[in-house]
Amino acid sequence: MKTAPKAVPAPSAEALRLDAALRLLQRAGHDLGDGPRDTAWLQRMLDALCDLSSRDPLTGLANRRQFEVALERECDRVARSGESALVLLLDIDHFKRVNDAHGHGAGDLVLQAVARCLQGCVRPMDTVARYGGEEFAVVLPNCPPAFARTVAERVRRQIAALQITVGAGAELQITVSVGGAFAPPWVRSSARLWTERADAQLYRAKADGRNRICLEPQAVSLVSAEEKGLLFAATAPAVLDADVLHPEPT
Amino acid sequence: MTAPSPASAARARILAVTSGKGGVGKTFVSANLAAALARRGLNVLVLDADLGLANLDVVLNLHPKVTLHDVFTGQATLEQAVLPAPGGFSVLLAGSGLVEYSRLTPEVRDQLLAVIDEVAPRYDIVLLDTGAGISDVVLYTVSLAGEVLVVVTPEPTSMTDAYATIKVLAMQQERRDVRLVVNQVARAGDGKGVAAQLQQVVDRFVSPSVGVPVRVSLLGDVPTDPAVREAVKKRQLVVETQPGTAAAQSIATLAARLNP
């Protein structure tokens, strides 16, 4: 059986090996101040380490770890509140060509420019993350379906309009493909499934020719003319004409 | 209230009965199916989850003093609200006209979940009789059920709405198996055609988009029967009062297939 951990007094800073952590923080530009190394100082250091471990060092965006935390939190919230929340996945089109033609330094500059632009396109409450190599993700809580395309389109356009200086006189323009999906409100779902649905849309955007947005259709309850056509196709059972077969008694 | 079966330490099977379109006999199927399941020795509860426009009380000719509303507002206990229905099963009635529940608020959501969690261990089967349409209340109620029964009639509007329901459930709730009850068929056996037709459209448009096969399995059909009209008018259960009729027997068949 598990026993509850015994309450122990907070360790004094002198009793801990801190040099590796301090080096990391210093390098990342975190200043813990010159004050006494008391509990408050230790707390500041832990906060700074948490911050460091949740960010992507190149772009300063949330990293994948932090993104997953935010996504899970939002997934739970949506299941409880029924609010509409959107996740967007973005991938820089033909990013390999940038690296191949201009070097990895140029690739890094492109990633940083896209990150800055993305952050500027969304609200402060939205979580923007570097999801993987040249892939970015945004969680947008409380985003009504009617605005989804507007937001995604703004992101796509502003990134396409960027003039990214990558060296002496070299300016690059890039485009992104965007996939988006809404969390299913009210029902228990998973963050993984939500991301997969957005990823399926991103795949579609790529397959359809890149530099475009594909959002998972919201109005899945709507039945298209094509679906109705098949539902009442010639092979339909003769029982379909219910008014003839089930006359209302007069 | 029916005595809880001692062996039912496990949770009840929870079945949502839904339809898309209203007026297809969803509540009629829920109530008669419950009676038929009770006849098979099962401890059954029907929960009227049509919180906005409940009419299970009308179908069963009950005049409840205590409803789900009183449980939600803390004015009654669940034990007080669970009533015996003619037909040997229990009901939890919503009470008609509770307009405040036609929209799903976090409170309604939590209360409904709490009620279902509380009743689940006491029964063998709980039927959730949902409202018509594909509102968030309906979708939420269905999400609480392990199995879904879609009631449909062979009319084009009913089939279209049943299809829309199946599609939403497959896409939003990962339902991979939906059972169909085709009500008001001209002849016993006609339900097969309706199920096949729905399956065909699901195969073409729904399964490919969710990436896995979604099955529409026919639980059975219920023929149009003058006895039904008569029973509904008298607010009786056809399986109780006229068990020999075609409609009553087909409902008994549904129960037997649900609980072989």
Short mmCIF file of C-alpha atoms in Angstrom, two decimals:
data_model
loop_
_atom_site.label_atom_id
_atom_site.label_comp_id
_atom_site.label_asym_id
_atom_site.label_seq_id
_atom_site.Cartn_x
_atom_site.Cartn_y
_atom_site.Cartn_z
CA MET A 1 0.00 0.00 0.00
CA LYS A 2 1.08 3.53 -0.77
CA THR A 3 1.72 5.72 2.22
CA ALA A 4 1.27 9.45 2.06
CA PRO A 5 4.56 11.28 1.76
CA LYS A 6 5.66 12.74 5.05
CA ALA A 7 5.57 16.50 5.23
CA VAL A 8 9.14 17.71 5.30
CA PRO A 9 10.37 21.27 5.61
CA ALA A 10 11.37 22.91 2.31
CA PRO A 11 15.03 22.13 1.63
CA SER A 12 17.47 24.95 1.94
CA ALA A 13 19.16 25.97 -1.29
CA GLU A 14 22.54 25.07 0.19
CA ALA A 15 21.53 21.41 0.46
CA LEU A 16 20.79 21.12 -3.28
CA ARG A 17 22.94 20.80 -6.35
CA LEU A 18 21.82 23.77 -8.39
CA ASP A 19 24.67 24.59 -10.71
CA ALA A 20 23.33 22.74 -13.78
CA ALA A 21 19.89 24.30 -13.39
CA LEU A 22 21.35 27.75 -12.84
CA ARG A 23 23.53 27.43 -15.94
CA LEU A 24 20.49 26.50 -18.04
CA LEU A 25 18.47 29.38 -16.70
CA GLN A 26 21.25 31.86 -17.15
CA ARG A 27 21.76 30.77 -20.71
CA ALA A 28 18.01 31.18 -21.37
CA GLY A 29 18.16 34.70 -19.94
CA HIS A 30 16.26 34.04 -16.73
CA ASP A 31 17.35 36.29 -13.89
CA LEU A 32 16.48 34.96 -10.46
CA GLY A 33 17.67 38.09 -8.69
CA ASP A 34 20.36 38.51 -6.07
CA GLY A 35 18.14 38.05 -3.02
CA PRO A 36 18.66 35.39 -0.37
CA ARG A 37 18.34 31.80 -1.50
CA ASP A 38 15.17 31.18 0.47
CA THR A 39 11.96 29.30 -0.33
CA ALA A 40 10.67 32.16 -2.48
CA TRP A 41 13.90 32.09 -4.49
CA LEU A 42 13.59 28.30 -4.95
CA GLN A 43 10.01 28.77 -6.10
CA ARG A 44 11.13 31.35 -8.67
CA MET A 45 13.72 28.93 -9.88
CA LEU A 46 11.21 26.09 -10.24
CA ASP A 47 8.83 28.41 -12.11
CA ALA A 48 11.64 29.44 -14.41
CA LEU A 49 12.57 25.79 -15.05
CA CYS A 50 8.93 24.96 -15.81
CA ASP A 51 8.80 27.84 -18.23
CA LEU A 52 12.02 26.68 -19.85
CA SER A 53 10.82 23.12 -20.24
CA SER A 54 7.56 24.21 -21.84
CA ARG A 55 9.05 26.40 -24.55
CA ASP A 56 10.64 25.77 -27.89
CA PRO A 57 14.13 27.29 -27.66
CA LEU A 58 14.29 28.43 -31.28
CA THR A 59 10.97 30.24 -31.55
CA GLY A 60 10.00 30.87 -27.93
CA LEU A 61 6.60 29.32 -28.63
CA ALA A 62 5.05 26.64 -26.46
CA ASN A 63 6.69 23.32 -27.24
CA ARG A 64 4.85 20.12 -27.99
CA ARG A 65 4.78 19.11 -24.35
CA GLN A 66 3.11 22.36 -23.34
CA PHE A 67 0.77 22.19 -26.32
CA GLU A 68 -0.46 18.77 -25.25
CA VAL A 69 -1.13 20.04 -21.74
CA ALA A 70 -3.11 22.99 -23.12
CA LEU A 71 -5.00 20.75 -25.52
CA GLU A 72 -5.99 18.28 -22.83
CA ARG A 73 -7.16 21.07 -20.58
CA GLU A 74 -9.24 22.55 -23.39
CA CYS A 75 -10.66 19.15 -24.30
CA ASP A 76 -11.89 18.69 -20.72
CA ARG A 77 -13.25 22.20 -20.60
CA VAL A 78 -15.19 21.81 -23.85
CA ALA A 79 -16.65 18.53 -22.65
CA ARG A 80 -18.02 20.37 -19.63
CA SER A 81 -19.00 23.72 -21.09
CA GLY A 82 -20.05 22.82 -24.62
CA GLU A 83 -18.11 25.82 -25.89
CA SER A 84 -16.69 25.70 -29.35
CA ALA A 85 -12.92 25.25 -29.46
CA LEU A 86 -10.73 24.95 -32.53
CA VAL A 87 -7.32 23.44 -33.07
CA LEU A 88 -5.30 24.45 -36.13
CA LEU A 89 -2.27 22.57 -37.42
CA LEU A 90 0.02 24.40 -39.86
CA ASP A 91 2.86 23.10 -41.94
CA ILE A 92 5.27 25.25 -43.94
CA ASP A 93 5.03 24.21 -47.58
CA HIS A 94 8.22 22.85 -49.16
CA PHE A 95 10.30 23.78 -46.14
CA LYS A 96 13.00 21.33 -47.15
CA ARG A 97 13.70 23.49 -50.21
CA VAL A 98 14.50 26.45 -47.94
CA ASN A 99 17.02 24.39 -46.01
CA ASP A 100 18.48 22.86 -49.15
CA ALA A 101 18.83 26.15 -51.02
CA HIS A 102 19.75 28.55 -48.24
CA GLY A 103 21.07 26.42 -45.39
CA HIS A 104 19.69 25.52 -42.01
CA GLY A 105 20.38 28.98 -40.61
CA ALA A 106 17.93 30.37 -43.14
CA GLY A 107 15.46 27.63 -42.18
CA ASP A 108 15.70 28.76 -38.56
CA LEU A 109 15.01 32.37 -39.54
CA VAL A 110 11.95 31.26 -41.46
CA LEU A 111 10.68 29.29 -38.47
CA GLN A 112 11.19 32.29 -36.21
CA ALA A 113 9.41 34.64 -38.61
CA VAL A 114 6.45 32.28 -38.95
CA ALA A 115 6.28 31.90 -35.16
CA ARG A 116 6.19 35.69 -34.64
CA CYS A 117 3.59 36.16 -37.32
CA LEU A 118 1.39 33.36 -35.96
CA GLN A 119 1.51 34.79 -32.48
CA GLY A 120 0.41 38.14 -33.85
CA CYS A 121 -2.56 36.65 -35.72
CA VAL A 122 -4.33 35.16 -32.71
CA ARG A 123 -5.62 36.25 -29.33
CA PRO A 124 -3.45 36.23 -26.20
CA MET A 125 -5.65 33.44 -24.78
CA ASP A 126 -4.77 31.13 -27.67
CA THR A 127 -1.86 28.73 -27.30
CA VAL A 128 0.57 28.82 -30.21
CA ALA A 129 3.06 25.99 -30.31
CA ARG A 130 5.84 24.59 -32.40
CA TYR A 131 4.50 21.10 -32.86
CA GLY A 132 7.41 19.53 -34.68
CA GLY A 133 10.04 20.46 -37.29
CA GLU A 134 8.21 22.90 -39.52
CA GLU A 135 4.80 22.20 -38.05
CA PHE A 136 2.93 24.59 -35.79
CA ALA A 137 -0.27 24.22 -33.79
CA VAL A 138 -2.74 26.65 -32.27
CA VAL A 139 -5.44 25.91 -29.69
CA LEU A 140 -8.23 28.48 -29.86
CA PRO A 141 -10.64 28.22 -26.93
CA ASN A 142 -14.10 29.70 -27.34
CA CYS A 143 -13.83 30.06 -31.10
CA PRO A 144 -17.27 29.99 -32.74
CA PRO A 145 -17.42 27.96 -35.96
CA ALA A 146 -18.35 31.05 -37.93
CA PHE A 147 -14.95 32.62 -37.16
CA ALA A 148 -12.80 29.59 -37.77
CA ARG A 149 -12.19 30.21 -41.44
CA THR A 150 -11.58 33.93 -40.87
CA VAL A 151 -8.87 33.20 -38.32
CA ALA A 152 -7.27 30.45 -40.37
CA GLU A 153 -7.38 32.58 -43.50
CA ARG A 154 -5.78 35.53 -41.69
CA VAL A 155 -2.96 33.27 -40.55
CA ARG A 156 -2.43 31.85 -44.02
CA ARG A 157 -2.45 35.26 -45.73
CA GLN A 158 -0.19 37.04 -43.29
CA ILE A 159 2.37 34.26 -43.43
CA ALA A 160 2.25 34.28 -47.22
CA ALA A 161 2.84 38.05 -47.17
CA LEU A 162 5.99 37.80 -45.05
CA GLN A 163 9.25 38.92 -46.64
CA ILE A 164 11.81 36.95 -44.68
CA THR A 165 15.36 38.22 -44.90
CA VAL A 166 17.66 35.24 -44.68
CA GLY A 167 20.98 36.71 -45.71
CA ALA A 168 22.58 39.50 -47.65
CA GLY A 169 19.86 40.58 -50.06
CA ALA A 170 18.06 37.26 -49.91
CA GLU A 171 14.37 37.57 -49.14
CA LEU A 172 12.16 34.53 -48.98
CA GLN A 173 8.44 34.07 -49.23
CA ILE A 174 6.77 30.94 -47.99
CA THR A 175 3.27 29.56 -47.68
CA VAL A 176 1.57 27.28 -45.19
CA SER A 177 -1.09 24.61 -45.36
CA VAL A 178 -3.60 24.66 -42.53
CA GLY A 179 -5.86 21.94 -41.14
CA GLY A 180 -8.44 22.56 -38.44
CA ALA A 181 -10.95 20.66 -36.35
CA PHE A 182 -13.31 21.51 -33.53
CA ALA A 183 -13.43 19.63 -30.26
CA PRO A 184 -16.72 17.75 -30.02
CA PRO A 185 -18.66 19.68 -27.38
CA TRP A 186 -20.32 17.86 -24.50
CA VAL A 187 -18.87 14.47 -25.21
CA ARG A 188 -15.91 12.85 -23.63
CA SER A 189 -13.21 12.76 -26.24
CA SER A 190 -9.44 12.79 -26.25
CA ALA A 191 -6.84 15.37 -27.13
CA ARG A 192 -5.12 12.79 -29.31
CA LEU A 193 -8.24 12.21 -31.36
CA TRP A 194 -8.79 15.94 -31.72
CA THR A 195 -5.26 16.45 -33.05
CA GLU A 196 -5.66 13.52 -35.41
CA ARG A 197 -8.79 15.08 -36.88
CA ALA A 198 -6.99 18.37 -37.45
CA ASP A 199 -4.07 16.43 -38.91
CA ALA A 200 -6.39 14.67 -41.34
CA GLN A 201 -7.50 18.10 -42.56
CA LEU A 202 -3.90 19.28 -42.86
CA TYR A 203 -3.19 16.22 -44.97
CA ARG A 204 -6.13 17.16 -47.18
CA ALA A 205 -4.84 20.72 -47.54
CA LYS A 206 -1.46 19.35 -48.63
CA ALA A 207 -3.00 16.87 -51.02
CA ASP A 208 -5.23 19.54 -52.55
CA GLY A 209 -2.19 21.58 -53.56
CA ARG A 210 -0.89 23.36 -50.40
CA ASN A 211 -1.18 27.05 -49.42
CA ARG A 212 -4.76 26.45 -48.35
CA ILE A 213 -7.03 25.76 -45.43
CA CYS A 214 -9.10 22.68 -44.80
CA LEU A 215 -11.44 22.68 -41.84
CA GLU A 216 -13.37 19.64 -40.75
CA PRO A 217 -16.96 20.25 -41.80
CA GLN A 218 -18.99 21.39 -38.81
CA ALA A 219 -22.47 20.81 -40.07
CA VAL A 220 -22.11 17.06 -40.27
CA SER A 221 -25.81 16.77 -39.52
CA LEU A 222 -26.62 18.28 -42.88
CA VAL A 223 -27.41 15.73 -45.51
CA SER A 224 -26.19 16.67 -48.96
CA ALA A 225 -28.26 16.30 -52.11
CA GLU A 226 -25.91 13.54 -53.17
CA GLU A 227 -26.53 11.61 -49.96
CA LYS A 228 -30.27 12.06 -50.29
CA GLY A 229 -30.03 10.92 -53.89
CA LEU A 230 -28.46 7.65 -52.83
CA LEU A 231 -30.81 7.27 -49.88
CA PHE A 232 -33.79 7.37 -52.22
CA ALA A 233 -32.13 5.77 -55.21
CA ALA A 234 -34.04 3.56 -57.61
CA THR A 235 -32.99 0.53 -55.60
CA ALA A 236 -34.91 1.89 -52.62
CA PRO A 237 -37.54 -0.40 -51.23
CA ALA A 238 -41.05 0.11 -52.47
CA VAL A 239 -42.13 0.88 -48.93
CA LEU A 240 -40.79 4.39 -49.20
CA ASP A 241 -44.03 5.99 -50.22
CA ALA A 242 -45.40 5.87 -46.75
CA ASP A 243 -48.41 8.08 -47.44
CA VAL A 244 -49.74 5.59 -49.92
CA LEU A 245 -49.04 2.55 -47.81
CA HIS A 246 -50.04 3.97 -44.46
CA PRO A 247 -53.08 6.11 -45.14
CA GLU A 248 -54.24 8.05 -42.14
CA PRO A 249 -57.62 6.69 -41.08
CA THR A 250 -60.28 9.28 -41.70
CA MET B 1 -39.74 1.23 -7.31
CA THR B 2 -38.71 -2.19 -8.46
CA ALA B 3 -36.38 -3.92 -6.05
CA PRO B 4 -32.81 -3.77 -7.25
CA SER B 5 -31.58 -7.11 -8.48
CA PRO B 6 -28.97 -8.33 -6.04
CA ALA B 7 -26.66 -9.62 -8.74
CA SER B 8 -26.50 -6.34 -10.62
CA ALA B 9 -23.35 -5.10 -9.01
CA ALA B 10 -22.28 -4.21 -12.52
CA ARG B 11 -23.80 -1.28 -14.30
CA ALA B 12 -26.93 -1.60 -16.37
CA ARG B 13 -26.71 -1.69 -20.13
CA ILE B 14 -27.59 1.84 -21.11
CA LEU B 15 -29.42 2.25 -24.38
CA ALA B 16 -30.30 5.59 -25.92
CA VAL B 17 -33.46 5.56 -28.02
CA THR B 18 -33.36 8.37 -30.53
CA SER B 19 -34.75 9.14 -33.97
CA GLY B 20 -33.79 12.44 -35.53
CA LYS B 21 -37.31 13.19 -36.66
CA GLY B 22 -40.11 13.47 -34.14
CA GLY B 23 -43.41 11.67 -34.41
CA VAL B 24 -41.99 8.36 -35.58
CA GLY B 25 -43.00 6.47 -32.46
CA LYS B 26 -39.80 6.78 -30.47
CA THR B 27 -41.52 6.98 -27.11
CA PHE B 28 -43.98 4.28 -28.16
CA VAL B 29 -41.04 1.99 -28.95
CA SER B 30 -39.20 2.89 -25.70
CA ALA B 31 -42.21 2.18 -23.49
CA ASN B 32 -43.31 -1.02 -25.19
CA LEU B 33 -39.78 -2.31 -25.52
CA ALA B 34 -39.28 -1.68 -21.79
CA ALA B 35 -42.43 -3.67 -21.02
CA ALA B 36 -41.31 -6.49 -23.31
CA LEU B 37 -37.88 -6.55 -21.66
CA ALA B 38 -39.53 -6.58 -18.23
CA ARG B 39 -41.56 -9.59 -19.37
CA ARG B 40 -38.28 -11.33 -20.04
CA GLY B 41 -37.45 -10.92 -16.37
CA LEU B 42 -35.24 -7.87 -16.65
CA ASN B 43 -35.21 -4.97 -14.27
CA VAL B 44 -35.76 -2.02 -16.60
CA LEU B 45 -35.82 1.73 -16.15
CA VAL B 46 -36.93 4.21 -18.79
CA LEU B 47 -35.56 7.68 -18.29
CA ASP B 48 -37.44 10.39 -20.11
CA ALA B 49 -34.52 12.39 -21.40
CA ASP B 50 -36.68 14.59 -23.60
CA LEU B 51 -36.19 17.27 -21.02
CA GLY B 52 -37.82 20.05 -22.97
CA LEU B 53 -40.91 18.32 -24.31
CA ALA B 54 -41.35 15.12 -22.39
CA ASN B 55 -44.33 12.93 -23.11
CA LEU B 56 -43.55 9.51 -21.71
CA ASP B 57 -46.07 10.35 -18.97
CA VAL B 58 -48.73 10.82 -21.64
CA VAL B 59 -47.92 7.54 -23.35
CA LEU B 60 -48.08 5.69 -20.02
CA ASN B 61 -51.05 7.61 -18.67
CA LEU B 62 -49.13 8.60 -15.56
CA HIS B 63 -49.65 11.78 -13.61
CA PRO B 64 -46.42 12.15 -11.72
CA LYS B 65 -46.26 14.42 -8.70
CA VAL B 66 -42.50 14.12 -8.57
CA THR B 67 -40.33 14.39 -11.67
CA LEU B 68 -36.70 14.60 -12.72
CA HIS B 69 -37.06 18.36 -12.40
CA ASP B 70 -37.58 17.98 -8.66
CA VAL B 71 -34.53 15.77 -8.43
CA PHE B 72 -32.48 18.31 -10.38
CA THR B 73 -33.58 21.12 -8.09
CA GLY B 74 -33.04 19.07 -4.95
CA GLN B 75 -36.72 19.06 -4.00
CA ALA B 76 -37.03 15.28 -4.20
CA THR B 77 -34.80 12.27 -3.99
CA LEU B 78 -34.26 9.93 -6.86
CA GLU B 79 -36.16 7.22 -4.98
CA GLN B 80 -39.22 9.47 -4.84
CA ALA B 81 -39.04 10.25 -8.55
CA VAL B 82 -38.69 6.67 -9.83
CA LEU B 83 -42.22 5.42 -10.48
CA PRO B 84 -43.62 2.02 -11.37
CA ALA B 85 -45.10 1.99 -14.87
CA PRO B 86 -47.83 -0.28 -16.16
CA GLY B 87 -45.81 -2.99 -17.86
CA GLY B 88 -43.61 -3.90 -14.92
CA PHE B 89 -40.77 -1.47 -15.40
CA SER B 90 -39.71 1.75 -13.71
CA VAL B 91 -39.79 5.25 -15.12
CA LEU B 92 -38.12 8.53 -14.35
CA LEU B 93 -40.29 11.21 -15.89
CA ALA B 94 -39.04 14.61 -16.90
CA GLY B 95 -42.34 16.43 -16.62
CA SER B 96 -43.50 18.34 -19.65
CA GLY B 97 -42.63 21.87 -20.51
CA LEU B 98 -39.38 22.24 -18.62
CA VAL B 99 -38.24 24.78 -21.14
CA GLU B 100 -35.17 25.64 -19.13
CA TYR B 101 -33.74 22.21 -19.96
CA SER B 102 -34.12 22.51 -23.70
CA ARG B 103 -30.65 24.01 -23.73
CA LEU B 104 -27.80 22.06 -22.31
CA THR B 105 -26.09 23.98 -19.53
CA PRO B 106 -23.23 22.54 -17.49
CA GLU B 107 -25.71 22.16 -14.62
CA VAL B 108 -28.16 20.06 -16.65
CA ARG B 109 -25.28 18.05 -17.99
CA ASP B 110 -23.88 17.28 -14.55
CA GLN B 111 -27.30 16.50 -13.10
CA LEU B 112 -28.23 14.13 -15.88
CA LEU B 113 -24.89 12.36 -15.56
CA ALA B 114 -25.28 12.09 -11.78
CA VAL B 115 -28.79 10.65 -12.11
CA ILE B 116 -27.67 8.07 -14.66
CA ASP B 117 -24.64 7.11 -12.57
CA GLU B 118 -26.90 6.63 -9.59
CA VAL B 119 -29.54 4.50 -11.31
CA ALA B 120 -27.18 2.44 -13.46
CA PRO B 121 -26.15 -0.07 -10.77
CA ARG B 122 -29.77 -0.76 -9.82
CA TYR B 123 -31.10 -2.01 -13.15
CA ASP B 124 -30.32 -4.50 -15.86
CA ILE B 125 -31.22 -2.09 -18.64
CA VAL B 126 -31.76 1.66 -18.67
CA LEU B 127 -33.47 3.13 -21.74
CA LEU B 128 -32.83 6.83 -22.34
CA ASP B 129 -35.77 8.15 -24.33
CA THR B 130 -34.22 11.22 -25.97
CA GLY B 131 -35.96 14.15 -27.54
CA ALA B 132 -36.45 14.52 -31.26
CA GLY B 133 -33.88 16.29 -33.38
CA ILE B 134 -30.11 16.38 -33.15
CA SER B 135 -29.79 19.07 -30.52
CA ASP B 136 -26.90 19.22 -28.09
CA VAL B 137 -29.13 17.78 -25.35
CA VAL B 138 -29.94 14.77 -27.54
CA LEU B 139 -26.31 14.27 -28.56
CA TYR B 140 -25.16 14.57 -24.99
CA THR B 141 -27.77 12.09 -23.75
CA VAL B 142 -26.74 9.62 -26.43
CA SER B 143 -23.09 10.05 -25.45
CA LEU B 144 -23.96 8.68 -22.01
CA ALA B 145 -25.31 5.44 -23.47
CA GLY B 146 -23.34 2.37 -24.38
CA GLU B 147 -25.71 1.45 -27.20
CA VAL B 148 -27.91 3.43 -29.54
CA LEU B 149 -31.27 2.48 -31.01
CA VAL B 150 -32.46 4.70 -33.83
CA VAL B 151 -36.19 4.57 -34.47
CA VAL B 152 -37.13 5.29 -38.06
CA THR B 153 -40.19 4.91 -40.26
CA PRO B 154 -40.04 4.15 -43.99
CA GLU B 155 -40.91 7.77 -44.78
CA PRO B 156 -38.25 9.75 -46.64
CA THR B 157 -38.13 12.54 -44.03
CA SER B 158 -37.68 10.08 -41.20
CA MET B 159 -34.99 8.17 -43.10
CA THR B 160 -33.14 11.39 -43.90
CA ASP B 161 -33.16 12.47 -40.26
CA ALA B 162 -32.18 9.01 -39.06
CA TYR B 163 -29.29 9.08 -41.51
CA ALA B 164 -28.24 12.53 -40.27
CA THR B 165 -28.33 11.23 -36.70
CA ILE B 166 -26.23 8.19 -37.52
CA LYS B 167 -23.76 10.38 -39.39
CA VAL B 168 -23.33 12.81 -36.49
CA LEU B 169 -22.98 9.96 -33.99
CA ALA B 170 -20.34 8.28 -36.13
CA MET B 171 -18.39 11.47 -36.74
CA GLN B 172 -18.64 13.12 -33.35
CA GLN B 173 -18.98 10.24 -30.94
CA GLU B 174 -17.09 7.50 -32.71
CA ARG B 175 -20.17 5.29 -32.83
CA ARG B 176 -19.37 2.30 -34.97
CA ASP B 177 -22.55 0.35 -34.45
CA VAL B 178 -26.06 1.76 -34.47
CA ARG B 179 -29.14 -0.41 -34.13
CA LEU B 180 -32.24 0.35 -36.10
CA VAL B 181 -35.89 -0.17 -35.27
CA VAL B 182 -38.10 0.45 -38.30
CA ASN B 183 -41.51 1.43 -37.06
CA GLN B 184 -44.75 1.54 -39.09
CA VAL B 185 -43.72 -0.84 -41.87
CA ALA B 186 -46.42 -2.07 -44.22
CA ARG B 187 -45.38 -5.69 -43.85
CA ALA B 188 -43.17 -7.44 -41.34
CA GLY B 189 -39.73 -7.72 -42.96
CA ASP B 190 -39.88 -4.37 -44.76
CA GLY B 191 -37.42 -2.98 -42.24
CA LYS B 192 -34.63 -4.84 -44.03
CA GLY B 193 -34.95 -2.59 -47.05
CA VAL B 194 -34.81 0.56 -44.95
CA ALA B 195 -31.75 -0.70 -43.06
CA ALA B 196 -30.04 -1.72 -46.30
CA GLN B 197 -30.73 1.65 -47.83
CA LEU B 198 -29.30 3.50 -44.82
CA GLN B 199 -26.30 1.18 -44.72
CA GLN B 200 -25.61 1.87 -48.38
CA VAL B 201 -25.41 5.63 -47.83
CA VAL B 202 -23.39 5.18 -44.63
CA ASP B 203 -20.94 2.93 -46.52
CA ARG B 204 -20.53 5.51 -49.22
CA PHE B 205 -20.38 8.75 -47.24
CA VAL B 206 -19.82 8.11 -43.55
CA SER B 207 -17.48 5.13 -43.22
CA PRO B 208 -14.88 6.57 -45.63
CA SER B 209 -14.78 9.87 -43.78
CA VAL B 210 -14.35 8.29 -40.35
CA GLY B 211 -11.95 5.72 -41.72
CA VAL B 212 -13.64 2.65 -40.27
CA PRO B 213 -16.81 0.77 -41.15
CA VAL B 214 -19.94 2.04 -39.44
CA ARG B 215 -22.63 -0.59 -39.13
CA VAL B 216 -26.36 0.01 -39.18
CA SER B 217 -27.78 -3.21 -37.83
CA LEU B 218 -31.46 -3.89 -37.97
CA LEU B 219 -32.86 -4.85 -34.60
CA GLY B 220 -36.26 -5.37 -36.16
CA ASP B 221 -39.36 -3.74 -37.55
CA VAL B 222 -42.82 -3.03 -36.17
CA PRO B 223 -45.72 -3.23 -38.59
CA THR B 224 -48.46 -0.66 -38.77
CA ASP B 225 -51.24 -2.19 -36.73
CA PRO B 226 -54.70 -0.84 -35.89
CA ALA B 227 -54.13 -2.21 -32.39
CA VAL B 228 -51.31 0.29 -31.93
CA ARG B 229 -53.45 3.26 -32.82
CA GLU B 230 -56.09 2.03 -30.42
CA ALA B 231 -53.62 1.42 -27.58
CA VAL B 232 -51.99 4.83 -28.08
CA LYS B 233 -55.39 6.53 -27.96
CA LYS B 234 -56.28 4.69 -24.77
CA ARG B 235 -52.79 5.42 -23.47
CA GLN B 236 -52.05 1.75 -22.98
CA LEU B 237 -49.07 -0.41 -23.87
CA VAL B 238 -49.88 -2.66 -26.79
CA VAL B 239 -47.55 -5.39 -25.50
CA GLU B 240 -49.56 -5.42 -22.27
CA THR B 241 -53.12 -5.10 -23.42
CA GLN B 242 -52.97 -6.82 -26.81
CA PRO B 243 -49.95 -9.11 -26.70
CA GLY B 244 -51.25 -11.27 -29.54
CA THR B 245 -51.20 -8.53 -32.18
CA ALA B 246 -48.57 -8.27 -34.88
CA ALA B 247 -47.14 -5.06 -33.44
CA ALA B 248 -46.89 -6.49 -29.90
CA GLN B 249 -45.21 -9.64 -31.16
CA SER B 250 -42.70 -7.74 -33.22
CA ILE B 251 -41.78 -5.67 -30.16
CA ALA B 252 -41.35 -8.89 -28.19
CA THR B 253 -38.96 -9.98 -30.94
CA LEU B 254 -36.96 -6.76 -30.55
CA ALA B 255 -36.68 -7.47 -26.82
CA ALA B 256 -35.59 -11.06 -27.46
CA ARG B 257 -32.88 -9.88 -29.86
CA LEU B 258 -31.67 -7.26 -27.41
CA ASN B 259 -31.55 -9.76 -24.61
CA PRO B 260 -31.20 -13.22 -26.09
#
